Tab-separated table of C-alpha atoms in Angstrom:
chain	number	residue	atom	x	y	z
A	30	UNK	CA	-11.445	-18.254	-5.485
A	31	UNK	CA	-13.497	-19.263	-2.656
A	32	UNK	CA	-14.071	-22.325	-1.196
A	33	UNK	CA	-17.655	-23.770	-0.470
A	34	UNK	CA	-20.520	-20.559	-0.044
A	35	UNK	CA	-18.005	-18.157	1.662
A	36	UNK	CA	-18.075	-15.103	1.168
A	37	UNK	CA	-14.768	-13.516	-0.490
A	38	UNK	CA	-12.463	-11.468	1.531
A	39	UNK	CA	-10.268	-9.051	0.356
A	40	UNK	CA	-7.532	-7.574	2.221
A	41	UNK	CA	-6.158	-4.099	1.574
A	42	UNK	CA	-3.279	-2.827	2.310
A	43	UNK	CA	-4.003	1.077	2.149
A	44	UNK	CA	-2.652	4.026	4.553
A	45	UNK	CA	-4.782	6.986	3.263
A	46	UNK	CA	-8.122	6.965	5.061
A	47	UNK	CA	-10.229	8.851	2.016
A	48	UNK	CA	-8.726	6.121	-0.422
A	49	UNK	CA	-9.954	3.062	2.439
A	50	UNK	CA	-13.069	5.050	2.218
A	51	UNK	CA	-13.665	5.195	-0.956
A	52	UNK	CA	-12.558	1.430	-1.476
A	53	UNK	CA	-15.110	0.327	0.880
A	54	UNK	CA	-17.934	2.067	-1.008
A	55	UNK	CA	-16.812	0.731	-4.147
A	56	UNK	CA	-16.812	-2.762	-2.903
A	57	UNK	CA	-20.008	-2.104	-1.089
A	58	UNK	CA	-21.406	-0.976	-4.444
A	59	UNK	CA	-20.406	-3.986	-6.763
A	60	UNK	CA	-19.569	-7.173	-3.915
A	61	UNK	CA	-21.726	-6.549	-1.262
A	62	UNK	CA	-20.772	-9.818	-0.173
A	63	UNK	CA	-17.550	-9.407	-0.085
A	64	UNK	CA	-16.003	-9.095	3.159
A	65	UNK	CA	-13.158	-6.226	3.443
A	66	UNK	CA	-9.896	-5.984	6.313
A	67	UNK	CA	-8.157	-3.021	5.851
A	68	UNK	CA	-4.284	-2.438	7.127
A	69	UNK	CA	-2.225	0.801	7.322
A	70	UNK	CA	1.531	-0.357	7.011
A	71	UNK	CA	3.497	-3.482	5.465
A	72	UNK	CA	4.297	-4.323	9.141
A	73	UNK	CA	0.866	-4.430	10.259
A	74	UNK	CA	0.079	-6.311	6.890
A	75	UNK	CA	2.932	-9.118	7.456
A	76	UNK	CA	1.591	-9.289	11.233
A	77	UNK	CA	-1.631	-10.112	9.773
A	78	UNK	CA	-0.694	-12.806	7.283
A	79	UNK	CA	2.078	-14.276	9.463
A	80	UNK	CA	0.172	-14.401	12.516
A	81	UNK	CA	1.455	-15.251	15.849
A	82	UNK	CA	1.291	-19.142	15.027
A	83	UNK	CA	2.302	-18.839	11.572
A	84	UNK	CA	-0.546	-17.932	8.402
A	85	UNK	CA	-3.940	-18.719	8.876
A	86	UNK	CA	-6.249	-18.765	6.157
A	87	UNK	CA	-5.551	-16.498	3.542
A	88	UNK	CA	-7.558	-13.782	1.458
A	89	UNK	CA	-9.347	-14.409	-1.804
A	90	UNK	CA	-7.437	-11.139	-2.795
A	91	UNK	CA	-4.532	-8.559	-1.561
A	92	UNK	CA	-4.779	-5.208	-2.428
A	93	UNK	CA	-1.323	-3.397	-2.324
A	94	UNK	CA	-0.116	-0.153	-2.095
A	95	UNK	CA	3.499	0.979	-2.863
A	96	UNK	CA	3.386	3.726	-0.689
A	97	UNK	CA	2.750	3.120	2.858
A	98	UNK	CA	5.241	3.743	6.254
A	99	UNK	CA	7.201	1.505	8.040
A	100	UNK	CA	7.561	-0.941	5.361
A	101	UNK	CA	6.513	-0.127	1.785
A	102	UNK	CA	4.299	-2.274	-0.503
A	103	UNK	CA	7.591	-3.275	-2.382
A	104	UNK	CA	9.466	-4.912	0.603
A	105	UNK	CA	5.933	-6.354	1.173
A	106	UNK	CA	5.623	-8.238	-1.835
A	107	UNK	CA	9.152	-9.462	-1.923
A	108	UNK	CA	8.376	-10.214	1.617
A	109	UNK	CA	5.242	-12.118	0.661
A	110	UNK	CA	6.692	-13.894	-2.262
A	111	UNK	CA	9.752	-15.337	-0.126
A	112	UNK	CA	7.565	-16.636	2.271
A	113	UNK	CA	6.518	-20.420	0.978
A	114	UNK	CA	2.826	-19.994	2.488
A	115	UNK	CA	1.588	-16.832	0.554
A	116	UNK	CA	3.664	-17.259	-2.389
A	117	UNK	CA	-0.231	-18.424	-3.976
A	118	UNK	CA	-2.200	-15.341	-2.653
A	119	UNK	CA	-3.205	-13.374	-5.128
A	120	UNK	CA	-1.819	-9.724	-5.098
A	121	UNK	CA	-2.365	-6.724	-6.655
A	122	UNK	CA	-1.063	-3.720	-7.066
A	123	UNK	CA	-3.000	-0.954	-6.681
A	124	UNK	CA	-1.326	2.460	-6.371
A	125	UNK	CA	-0.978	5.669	-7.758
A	126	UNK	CA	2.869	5.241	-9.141
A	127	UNK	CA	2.596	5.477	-12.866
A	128	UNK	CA	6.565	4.556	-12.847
A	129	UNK	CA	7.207	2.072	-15.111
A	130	UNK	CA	10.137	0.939	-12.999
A	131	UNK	CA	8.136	0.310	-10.383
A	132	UNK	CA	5.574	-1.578	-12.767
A	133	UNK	CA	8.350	-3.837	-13.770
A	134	UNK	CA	9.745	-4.513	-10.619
A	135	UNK	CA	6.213	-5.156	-8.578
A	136	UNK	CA	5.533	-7.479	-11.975
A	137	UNK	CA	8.768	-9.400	-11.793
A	138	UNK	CA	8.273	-9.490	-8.340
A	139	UNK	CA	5.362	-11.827	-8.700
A	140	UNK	CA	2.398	-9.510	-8.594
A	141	UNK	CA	-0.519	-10.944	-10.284
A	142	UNK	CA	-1.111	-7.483	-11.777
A	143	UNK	CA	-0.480	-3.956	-11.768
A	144	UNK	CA	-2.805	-1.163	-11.442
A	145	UNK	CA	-2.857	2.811	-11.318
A	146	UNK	CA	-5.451	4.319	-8.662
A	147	UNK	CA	-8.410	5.907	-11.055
A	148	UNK	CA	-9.223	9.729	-10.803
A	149	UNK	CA	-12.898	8.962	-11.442
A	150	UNK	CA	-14.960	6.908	-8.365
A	151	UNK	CA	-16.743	5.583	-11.507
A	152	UNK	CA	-13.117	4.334	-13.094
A	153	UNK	CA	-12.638	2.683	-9.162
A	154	UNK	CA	-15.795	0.752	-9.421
A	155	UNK	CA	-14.612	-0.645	-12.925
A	156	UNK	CA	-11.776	-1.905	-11.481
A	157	UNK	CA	-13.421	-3.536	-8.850
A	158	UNK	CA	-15.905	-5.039	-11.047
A	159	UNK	CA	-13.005	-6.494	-12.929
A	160	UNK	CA	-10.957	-7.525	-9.620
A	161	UNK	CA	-14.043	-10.023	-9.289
A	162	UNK	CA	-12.454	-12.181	-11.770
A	163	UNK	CA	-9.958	-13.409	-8.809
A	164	UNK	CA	-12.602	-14.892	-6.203
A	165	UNK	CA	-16.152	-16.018	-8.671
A	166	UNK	CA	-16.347	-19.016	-10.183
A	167	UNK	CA	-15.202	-19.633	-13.599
């Protein structure tokens, strides 16, 4: 959730350009106030939350996908969850593996959920209508 009147910002970890596109309209659509950061790779992502002098202030939200080069979502979020200062941040999964080995694994992995890339833009803005739940106000 976010602290005082800032806005929420929601990083996502995404290396096909149509799906970034298509994320960004959603979220235009439903948070215009949201405020997005997109990265292409799980190196570029860790860069980013690591930083230089160790992690700044995090996201509201992490959007992850599985498949991505250099270093996949998975050694992301193992990387993520081993590392003591974004063990907290919220992460998703959001990919288009319907494995349920992958489910399981991302899950007991200590993503806060799991979820299959729509086929509908109308199924995408659903799902981040209901992705609002991690940054408003109970």
């Amino acid at each position: 959730m976010t602290s005082d009147s800032r806005p929420p910002v929601i990083l996502i970890a995404e290396d096909d350009p149509d799906d970034q596109l298509m994320l960004q309209d959603a979220f235009e659509e439903t948070c215009e106030h949201c405020q997005l950061r997109f990265v292409s790779d799980g190196v570029e992502l860790m860069a980013l939350l690591l930083g230089e002098e160790g992690p700044g202030p995090l996201p509201d939200l992490l959007l992850l996908d599985l498949n991505m080069p250099l270093k996949d979502g998975r050694q992301s979020l193992v990387e993520i969850r081993s590392e003591p200062a974004l063990q907290q941040l919220p992460t998703v999964i959001l990919t288009t593996s319907r494995n349920d080995e992958d489910r399981a694994f991302c899950l007991a992995q200590g993503a806060n959920d799991y979820l299959v890339k729509p086929s509908s833009y109308t199924e995408l803005i659903e799902i981040v209508k209901a992705l609002e739940t991690w940054w408003e106000s109970p």
